[in-house]
mmCIF file of C-alpha atoms in Angstrom:
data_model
loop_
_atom_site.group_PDB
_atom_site.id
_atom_site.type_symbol
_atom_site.label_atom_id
_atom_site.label_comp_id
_atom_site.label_asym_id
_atom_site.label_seq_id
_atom_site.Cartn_x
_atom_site.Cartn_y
_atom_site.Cartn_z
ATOM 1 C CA UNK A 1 -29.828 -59.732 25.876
ATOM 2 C CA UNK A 2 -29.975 -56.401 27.791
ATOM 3 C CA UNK A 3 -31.662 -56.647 31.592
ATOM 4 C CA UNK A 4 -34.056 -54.030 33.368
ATOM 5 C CA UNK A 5 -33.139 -54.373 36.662
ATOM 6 C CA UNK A 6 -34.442 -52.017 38.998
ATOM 7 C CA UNK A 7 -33.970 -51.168 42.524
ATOM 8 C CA UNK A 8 -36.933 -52.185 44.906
ATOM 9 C CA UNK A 9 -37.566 -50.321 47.948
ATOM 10 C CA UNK A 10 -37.566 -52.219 51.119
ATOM 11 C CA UNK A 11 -38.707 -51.233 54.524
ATOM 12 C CA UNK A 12 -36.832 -52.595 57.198
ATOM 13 C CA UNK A 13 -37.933 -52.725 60.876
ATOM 14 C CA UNK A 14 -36.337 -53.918 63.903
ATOM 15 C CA UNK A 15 -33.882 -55.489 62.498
ATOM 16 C CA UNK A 16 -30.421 -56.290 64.208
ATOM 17 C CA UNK A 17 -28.710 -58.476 61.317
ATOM 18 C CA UNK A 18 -28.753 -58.409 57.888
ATOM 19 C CA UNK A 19 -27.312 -61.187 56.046
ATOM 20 C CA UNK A 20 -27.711 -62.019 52.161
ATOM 21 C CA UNK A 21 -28.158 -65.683 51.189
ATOM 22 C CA UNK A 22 -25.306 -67.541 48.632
ATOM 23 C CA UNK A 23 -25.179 -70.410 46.360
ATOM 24 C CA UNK A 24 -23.519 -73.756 47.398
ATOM 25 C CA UNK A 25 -21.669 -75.180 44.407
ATOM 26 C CA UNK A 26 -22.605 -78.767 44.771
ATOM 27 C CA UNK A 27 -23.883 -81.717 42.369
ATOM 28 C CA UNK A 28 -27.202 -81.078 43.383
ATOM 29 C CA UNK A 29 -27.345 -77.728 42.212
ATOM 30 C CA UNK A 30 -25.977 -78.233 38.596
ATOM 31 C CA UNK A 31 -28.118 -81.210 38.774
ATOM 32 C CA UNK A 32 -31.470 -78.951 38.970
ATOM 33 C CA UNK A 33 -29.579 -76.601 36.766
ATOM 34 C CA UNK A 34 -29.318 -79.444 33.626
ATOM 35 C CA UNK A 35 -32.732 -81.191 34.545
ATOM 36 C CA UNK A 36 -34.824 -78.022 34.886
ATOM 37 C CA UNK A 37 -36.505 -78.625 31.475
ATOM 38 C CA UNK A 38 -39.441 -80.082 30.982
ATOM 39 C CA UNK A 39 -38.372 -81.354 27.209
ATOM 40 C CA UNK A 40 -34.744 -81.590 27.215
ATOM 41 C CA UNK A 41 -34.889 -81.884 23.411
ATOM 42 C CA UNK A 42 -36.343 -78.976 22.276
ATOM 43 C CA UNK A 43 -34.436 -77.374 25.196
ATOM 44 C CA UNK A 44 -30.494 -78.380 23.505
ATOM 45 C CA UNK A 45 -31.778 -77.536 19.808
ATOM 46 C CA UNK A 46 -33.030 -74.141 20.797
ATOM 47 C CA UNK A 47 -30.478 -72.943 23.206
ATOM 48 C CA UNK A 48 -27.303 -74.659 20.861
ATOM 49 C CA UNK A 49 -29.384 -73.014 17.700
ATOM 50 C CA UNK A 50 -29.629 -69.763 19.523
ATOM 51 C CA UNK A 51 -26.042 -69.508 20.226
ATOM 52 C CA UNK A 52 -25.060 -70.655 16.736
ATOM 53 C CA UNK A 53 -27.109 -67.435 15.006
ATOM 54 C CA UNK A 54 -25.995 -65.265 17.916
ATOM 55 C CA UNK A 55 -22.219 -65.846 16.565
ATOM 56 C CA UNK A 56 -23.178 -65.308 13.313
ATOM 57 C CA UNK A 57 -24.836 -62.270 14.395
ATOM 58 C CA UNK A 58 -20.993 -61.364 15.555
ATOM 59 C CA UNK A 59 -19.356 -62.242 12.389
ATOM 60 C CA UNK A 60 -22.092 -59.979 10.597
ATOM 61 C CA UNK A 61 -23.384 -62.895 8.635
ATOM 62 C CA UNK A 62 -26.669 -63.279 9.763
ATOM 63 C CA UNK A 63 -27.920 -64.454 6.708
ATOM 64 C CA UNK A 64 -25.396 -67.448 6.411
ATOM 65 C CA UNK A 65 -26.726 -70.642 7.752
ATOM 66 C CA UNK A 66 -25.521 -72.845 10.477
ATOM 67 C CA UNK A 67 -25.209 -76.632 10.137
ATOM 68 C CA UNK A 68 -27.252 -79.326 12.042
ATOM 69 C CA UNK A 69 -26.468 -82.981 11.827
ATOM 70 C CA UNK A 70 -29.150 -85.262 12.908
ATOM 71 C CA UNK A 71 -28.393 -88.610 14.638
ATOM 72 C CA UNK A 72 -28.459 -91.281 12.324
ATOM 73 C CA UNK A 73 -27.522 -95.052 12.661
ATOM 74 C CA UNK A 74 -24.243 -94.103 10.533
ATOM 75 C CA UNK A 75 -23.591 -91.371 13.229
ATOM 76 C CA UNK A 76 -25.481 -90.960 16.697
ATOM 77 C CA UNK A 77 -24.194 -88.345 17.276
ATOM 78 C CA UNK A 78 -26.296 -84.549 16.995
ATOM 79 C CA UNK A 79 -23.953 -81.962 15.837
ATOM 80 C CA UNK A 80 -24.424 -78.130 15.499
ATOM 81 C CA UNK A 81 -21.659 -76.478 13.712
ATOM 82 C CA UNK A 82 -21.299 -72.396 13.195
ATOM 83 C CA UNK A 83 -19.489 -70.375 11.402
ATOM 84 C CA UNK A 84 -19.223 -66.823 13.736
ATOM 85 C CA UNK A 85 -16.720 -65.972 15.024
ATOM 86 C CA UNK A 86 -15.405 -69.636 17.517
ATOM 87 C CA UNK A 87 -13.900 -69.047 21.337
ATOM 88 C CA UNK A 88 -10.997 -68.328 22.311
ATOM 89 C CA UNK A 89 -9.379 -70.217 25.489
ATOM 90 C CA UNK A 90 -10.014 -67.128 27.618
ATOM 91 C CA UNK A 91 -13.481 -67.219 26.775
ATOM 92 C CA UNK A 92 -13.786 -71.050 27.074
ATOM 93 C CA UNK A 93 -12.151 -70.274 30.521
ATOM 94 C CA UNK A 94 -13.493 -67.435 31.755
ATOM 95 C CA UNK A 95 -17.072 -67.243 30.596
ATOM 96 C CA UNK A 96 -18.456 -70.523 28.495
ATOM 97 C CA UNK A 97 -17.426 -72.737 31.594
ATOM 98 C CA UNK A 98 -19.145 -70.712 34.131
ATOM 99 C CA UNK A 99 -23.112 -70.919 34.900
ATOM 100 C CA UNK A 100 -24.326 -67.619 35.403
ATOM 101 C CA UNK A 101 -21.584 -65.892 33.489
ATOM 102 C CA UNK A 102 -22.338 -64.005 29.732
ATOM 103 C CA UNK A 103 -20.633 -61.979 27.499
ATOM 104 C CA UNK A 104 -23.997 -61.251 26.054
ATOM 105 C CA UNK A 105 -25.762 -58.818 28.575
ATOM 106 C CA UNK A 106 -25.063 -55.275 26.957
ATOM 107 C CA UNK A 107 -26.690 -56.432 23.746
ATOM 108 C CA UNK A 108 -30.320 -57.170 22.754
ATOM 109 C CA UNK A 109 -28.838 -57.887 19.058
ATOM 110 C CA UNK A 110 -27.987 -61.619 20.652
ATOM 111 C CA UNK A 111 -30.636 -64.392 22.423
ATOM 112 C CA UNK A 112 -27.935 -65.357 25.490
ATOM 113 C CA UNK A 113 -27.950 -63.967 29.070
ATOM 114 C CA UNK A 114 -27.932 -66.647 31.630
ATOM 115 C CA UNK A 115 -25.158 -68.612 30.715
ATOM 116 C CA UNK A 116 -26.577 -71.738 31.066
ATOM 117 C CA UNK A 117 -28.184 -72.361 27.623
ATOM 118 C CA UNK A 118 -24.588 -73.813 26.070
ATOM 119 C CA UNK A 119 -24.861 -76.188 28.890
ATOM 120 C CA UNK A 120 -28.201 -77.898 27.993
ATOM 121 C CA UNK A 121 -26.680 -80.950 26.281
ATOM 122 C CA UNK A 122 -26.184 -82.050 29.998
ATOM 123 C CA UNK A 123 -29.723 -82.563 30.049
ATOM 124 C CA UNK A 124 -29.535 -85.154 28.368
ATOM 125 C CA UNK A 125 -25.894 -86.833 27.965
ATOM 126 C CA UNK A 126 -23.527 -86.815 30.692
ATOM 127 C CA UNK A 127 -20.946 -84.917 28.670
ATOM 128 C CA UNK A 128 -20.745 -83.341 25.538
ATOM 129 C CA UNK A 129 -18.043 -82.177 22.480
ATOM 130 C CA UNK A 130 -16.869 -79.008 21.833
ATOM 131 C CA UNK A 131 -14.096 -78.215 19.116
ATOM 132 C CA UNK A 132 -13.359 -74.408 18.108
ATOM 133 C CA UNK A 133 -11.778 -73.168 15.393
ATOM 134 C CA UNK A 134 -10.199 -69.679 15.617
ATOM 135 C CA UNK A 135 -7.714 -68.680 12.766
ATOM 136 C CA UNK A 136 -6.034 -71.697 11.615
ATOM 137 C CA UNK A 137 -6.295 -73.872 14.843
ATOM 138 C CA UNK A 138 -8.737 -76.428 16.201
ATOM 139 C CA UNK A 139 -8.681 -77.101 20.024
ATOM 140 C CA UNK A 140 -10.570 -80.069 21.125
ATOM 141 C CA UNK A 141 -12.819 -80.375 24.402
ATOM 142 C CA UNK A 142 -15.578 -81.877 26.480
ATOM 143 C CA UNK A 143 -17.556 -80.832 29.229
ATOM 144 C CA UNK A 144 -19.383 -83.925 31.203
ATOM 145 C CA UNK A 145 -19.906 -84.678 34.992
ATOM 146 C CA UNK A 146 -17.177 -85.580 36.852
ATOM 147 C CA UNK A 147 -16.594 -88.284 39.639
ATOM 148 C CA UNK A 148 -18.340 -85.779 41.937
ATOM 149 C CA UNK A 149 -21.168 -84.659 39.663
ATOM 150 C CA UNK A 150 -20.184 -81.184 39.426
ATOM 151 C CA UNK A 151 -19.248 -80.443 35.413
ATOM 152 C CA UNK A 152 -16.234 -80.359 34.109
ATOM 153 C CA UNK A 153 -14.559 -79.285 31.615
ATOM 154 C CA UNK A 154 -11.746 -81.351 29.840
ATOM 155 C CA UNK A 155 -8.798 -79.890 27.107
ATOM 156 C CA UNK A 156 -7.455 -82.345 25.016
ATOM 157 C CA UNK A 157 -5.423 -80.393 22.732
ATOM 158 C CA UNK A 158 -5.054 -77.951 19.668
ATOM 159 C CA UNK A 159 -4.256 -78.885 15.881
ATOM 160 C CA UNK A 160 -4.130 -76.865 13.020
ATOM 161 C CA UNK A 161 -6.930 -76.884 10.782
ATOM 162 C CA UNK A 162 -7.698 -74.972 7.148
ATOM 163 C CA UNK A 163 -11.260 -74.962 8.733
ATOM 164 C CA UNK A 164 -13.592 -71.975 9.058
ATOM 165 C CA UNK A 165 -13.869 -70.623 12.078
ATOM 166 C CA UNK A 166 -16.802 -71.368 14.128
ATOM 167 C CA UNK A 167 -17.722 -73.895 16.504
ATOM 168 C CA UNK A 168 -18.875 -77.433 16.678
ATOM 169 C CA UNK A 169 -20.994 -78.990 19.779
ATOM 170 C CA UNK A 170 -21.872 -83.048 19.537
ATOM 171 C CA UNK A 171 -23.156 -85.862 21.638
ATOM 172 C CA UNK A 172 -24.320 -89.111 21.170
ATOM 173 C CA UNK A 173 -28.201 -89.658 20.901
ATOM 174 C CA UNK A 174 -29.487 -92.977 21.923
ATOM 175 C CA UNK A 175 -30.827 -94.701 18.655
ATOM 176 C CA UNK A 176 -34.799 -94.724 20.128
ATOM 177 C CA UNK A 177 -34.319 -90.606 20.356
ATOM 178 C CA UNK A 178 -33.579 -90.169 16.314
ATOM 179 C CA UNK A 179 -36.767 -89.214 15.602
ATOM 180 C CA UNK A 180 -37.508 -87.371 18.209
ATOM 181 C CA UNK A 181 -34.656 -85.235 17.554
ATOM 182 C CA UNK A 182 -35.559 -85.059 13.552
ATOM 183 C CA UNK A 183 -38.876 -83.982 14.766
ATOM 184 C CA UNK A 184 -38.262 -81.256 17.775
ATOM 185 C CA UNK A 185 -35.963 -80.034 14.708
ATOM 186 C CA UNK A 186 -38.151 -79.385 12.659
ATOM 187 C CA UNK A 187 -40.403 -77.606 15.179
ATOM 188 C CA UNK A 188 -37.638 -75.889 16.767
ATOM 189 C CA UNK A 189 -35.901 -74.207 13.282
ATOM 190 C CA UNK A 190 -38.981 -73.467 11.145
ATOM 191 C CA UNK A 191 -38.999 -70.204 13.590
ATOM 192 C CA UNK A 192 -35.725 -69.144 13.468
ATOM 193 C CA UNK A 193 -34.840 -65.870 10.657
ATOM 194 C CA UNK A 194 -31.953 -67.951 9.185
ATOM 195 C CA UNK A 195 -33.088 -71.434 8.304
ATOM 196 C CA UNK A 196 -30.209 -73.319 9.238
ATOM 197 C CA UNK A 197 -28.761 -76.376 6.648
ATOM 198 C CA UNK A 198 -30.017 -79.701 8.302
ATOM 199 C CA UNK A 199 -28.663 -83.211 7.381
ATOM 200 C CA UNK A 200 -28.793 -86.896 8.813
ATOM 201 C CA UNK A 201 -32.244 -87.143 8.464
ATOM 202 C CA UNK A 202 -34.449 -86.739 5.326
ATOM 203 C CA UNK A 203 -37.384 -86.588 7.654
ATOM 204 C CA UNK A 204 -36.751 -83.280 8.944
ATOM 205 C CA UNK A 205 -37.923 -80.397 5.999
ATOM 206 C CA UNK A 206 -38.401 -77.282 7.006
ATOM 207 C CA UNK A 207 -41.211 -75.629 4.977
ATOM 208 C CA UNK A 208 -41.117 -72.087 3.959
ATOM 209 C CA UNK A 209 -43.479 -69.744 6.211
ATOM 210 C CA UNK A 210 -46.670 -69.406 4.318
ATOM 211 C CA UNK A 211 -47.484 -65.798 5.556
ATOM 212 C CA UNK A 212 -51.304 -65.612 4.993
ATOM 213 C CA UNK A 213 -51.399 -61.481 6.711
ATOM 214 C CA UNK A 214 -48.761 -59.818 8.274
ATOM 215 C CA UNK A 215 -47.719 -56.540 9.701
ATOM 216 C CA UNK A 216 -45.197 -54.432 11.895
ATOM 217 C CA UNK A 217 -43.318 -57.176 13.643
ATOM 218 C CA UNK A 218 -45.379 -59.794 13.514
ATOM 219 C CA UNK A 219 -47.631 -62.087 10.800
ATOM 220 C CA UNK A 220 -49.832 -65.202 10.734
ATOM 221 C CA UNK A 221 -49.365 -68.541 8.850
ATOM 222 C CA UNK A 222 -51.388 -71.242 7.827
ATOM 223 C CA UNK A 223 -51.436 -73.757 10.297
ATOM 224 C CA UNK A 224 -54.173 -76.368 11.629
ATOM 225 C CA UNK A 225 -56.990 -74.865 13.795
ATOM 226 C CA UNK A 226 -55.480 -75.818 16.981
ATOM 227 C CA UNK A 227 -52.194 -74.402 16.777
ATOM 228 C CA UNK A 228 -51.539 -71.692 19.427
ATOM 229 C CA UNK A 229 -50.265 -68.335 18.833
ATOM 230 C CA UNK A 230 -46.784 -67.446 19.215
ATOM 231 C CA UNK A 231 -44.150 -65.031 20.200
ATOM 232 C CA UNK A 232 -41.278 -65.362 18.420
ATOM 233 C CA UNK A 233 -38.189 -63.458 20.374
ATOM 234 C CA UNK A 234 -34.331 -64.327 19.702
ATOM 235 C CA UNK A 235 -35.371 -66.940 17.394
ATOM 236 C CA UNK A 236 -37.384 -68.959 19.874
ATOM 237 C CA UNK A 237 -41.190 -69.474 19.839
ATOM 238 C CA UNK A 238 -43.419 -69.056 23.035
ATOM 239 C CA UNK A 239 -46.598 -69.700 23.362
ATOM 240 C CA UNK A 240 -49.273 -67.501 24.236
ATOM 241 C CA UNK A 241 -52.084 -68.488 26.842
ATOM 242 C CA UNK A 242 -55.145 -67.397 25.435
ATOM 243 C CA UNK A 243 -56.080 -66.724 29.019
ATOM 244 C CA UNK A 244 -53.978 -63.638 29.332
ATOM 245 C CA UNK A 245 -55.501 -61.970 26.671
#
C-alpha cells in the first residue's frame, strides 16, 4: 500500500540543538509491538489472510483460493497456506524478519505496509511456523521470542518438495480457543474478494454475500438491524462510527 507523506512546515525559534529521537530495540518494544491488539484473533486471521491474497495478487491468481486449517483436537494447530509466489531467503532475511520493513509500499494493488502484520501470531503464541516453497524446495523455519524476548528467527533447513509454491504459517491454538478461532473466521473471511477454502472445523461456513442494493464500489447486505456499516479496504472490514457521519 502506497503512502502520502507530506512535508510539514515547522517554525523553529531560538533554538541551539536539534536532535531527532530513535527507537531502542529492546523486549519491551516488540512486546507492545505483538500485544498492541485489542483481539489478537481477528488480528492473526486478517493480517496472515491479507498477506496470503496479497501473494496471490503477485502470482496473478487472484481468483484462486488460499487454504485455512482450523485447530481441531486432531491438530491444534491454525494453518494458512498460499499459493503466490513463497520467499526467498533474501526476502526472509532482509525484509519478512524486520518490523518496519515492506516490499509492499509502491503498490496499492497489495494490503501490507508496516511490516508487522506477518508478525501477529506473536500475539498470541510465543513462536510460530513458517515453511516456503519456491521451485522445488521447502525450507523450514520459526520465528518465537528468544531468551531475551526480542524475536527471533530460527532456520532449520531446506528439502526438496514437488509442492506448489506458496507459503505455510502455523501455531498451536490452545484447545479452549477452537471456537473462537472457527468463529473470528468466519467473521474475518466472509469480507475478503476471494473466499478462501477453510477446513478443521465444520462450524465455520462462509455464506455467500446476499447483496440486497449495490453500486460503484460499494453495496449493502442483509444483515440483523444492529450490524454496523463497513468499509471494506484490502480485504479487511472497518467499522464506521455513525458519529462521523
Amino acid at each position: 500500500m502506497k503512502a502520502i507523506l507530506e512535508q510539514k512546515p515547522v517554525e523553529r525559534h531560538g533554538v541551539q540543538r536539534q536532535t531527532e529521537c530513535g527507537m531502542v530495540v529492546n523486549a519491551k518494544a516488540f512486546e507492545m509491538l505483538a500485544r498492541q491488539y485489542s483481539d489478537p484473533i481477528k488480528a492473526i486471521l486478517q493480517e496472515l489472510g491479507a498477506n496470503a491474497a496479497d501473494s496471490h495478487i503477485r502470482a496473478a491468481k487472484s481468483h484462486s483460493p488460499f487454504k485455512v486449517k482450523l485447530p481441531n483436537s486432531l491438530d491444534d494447530h491454525l494453518r494458512i497456506r498460499d499459493f503466490g509466489i513463497g520467499m526467498s531467503k533474501d526476502v526472509i532475511y532482509d525484509v519478512y524478519i524486520n518490523y518496519m520493513k515492506s516490499d509492499k509500499t509502491d503498490t496499492n494493488e497489495e494490503t501490507g505496509f508496516f511490516g508487522i502484520g506477518s508478525k501477529t501470531p506473536l500475539a498470541y503464541a510465543d513462536s510460530f511456523n513458517i515453511t516456503t516453497y519456491n521451485n522445488g524446495t521447502m525450507s523450514m523455519y520459526s520465528l518465537g521470542y528468544n531468551e531475551s524476548g526480542i524475536p527471533e528467527l530460527n532456520e532449520f533447513g531446506d528439502y526438496p518438495t514437488d509442492e506448489e509454491d506458496g507459503v505455510d504459517v502455523s501455531f498451536a491454538v490452545k484447545e479452549s480457543d477452537f471456537g473462537k478461532f472457527a468463529d473470528s473466521a468466519q467473521e474475518v473471511y466472509s469480507f475478503f474478494d476471494t473466499t478462501p477454502e477453510i477446513t478443521g472445523n465444520s462450524s465455520c461456513q462462509i455464506k455467500e454475500k446476499d447483496k440486497v442494493l449495490s453500486g460503484n464500489n460499494w453495496y449493502m447486505r442483509k444483515t440483523s438491524w444492529n450490524d454496523p456499516s463497513m468499509v471494506i479496504m484490502g480485504n479487511i472490514a472497518y467499522p464506521i462510527d455513525a458519529s462521523h457521519i
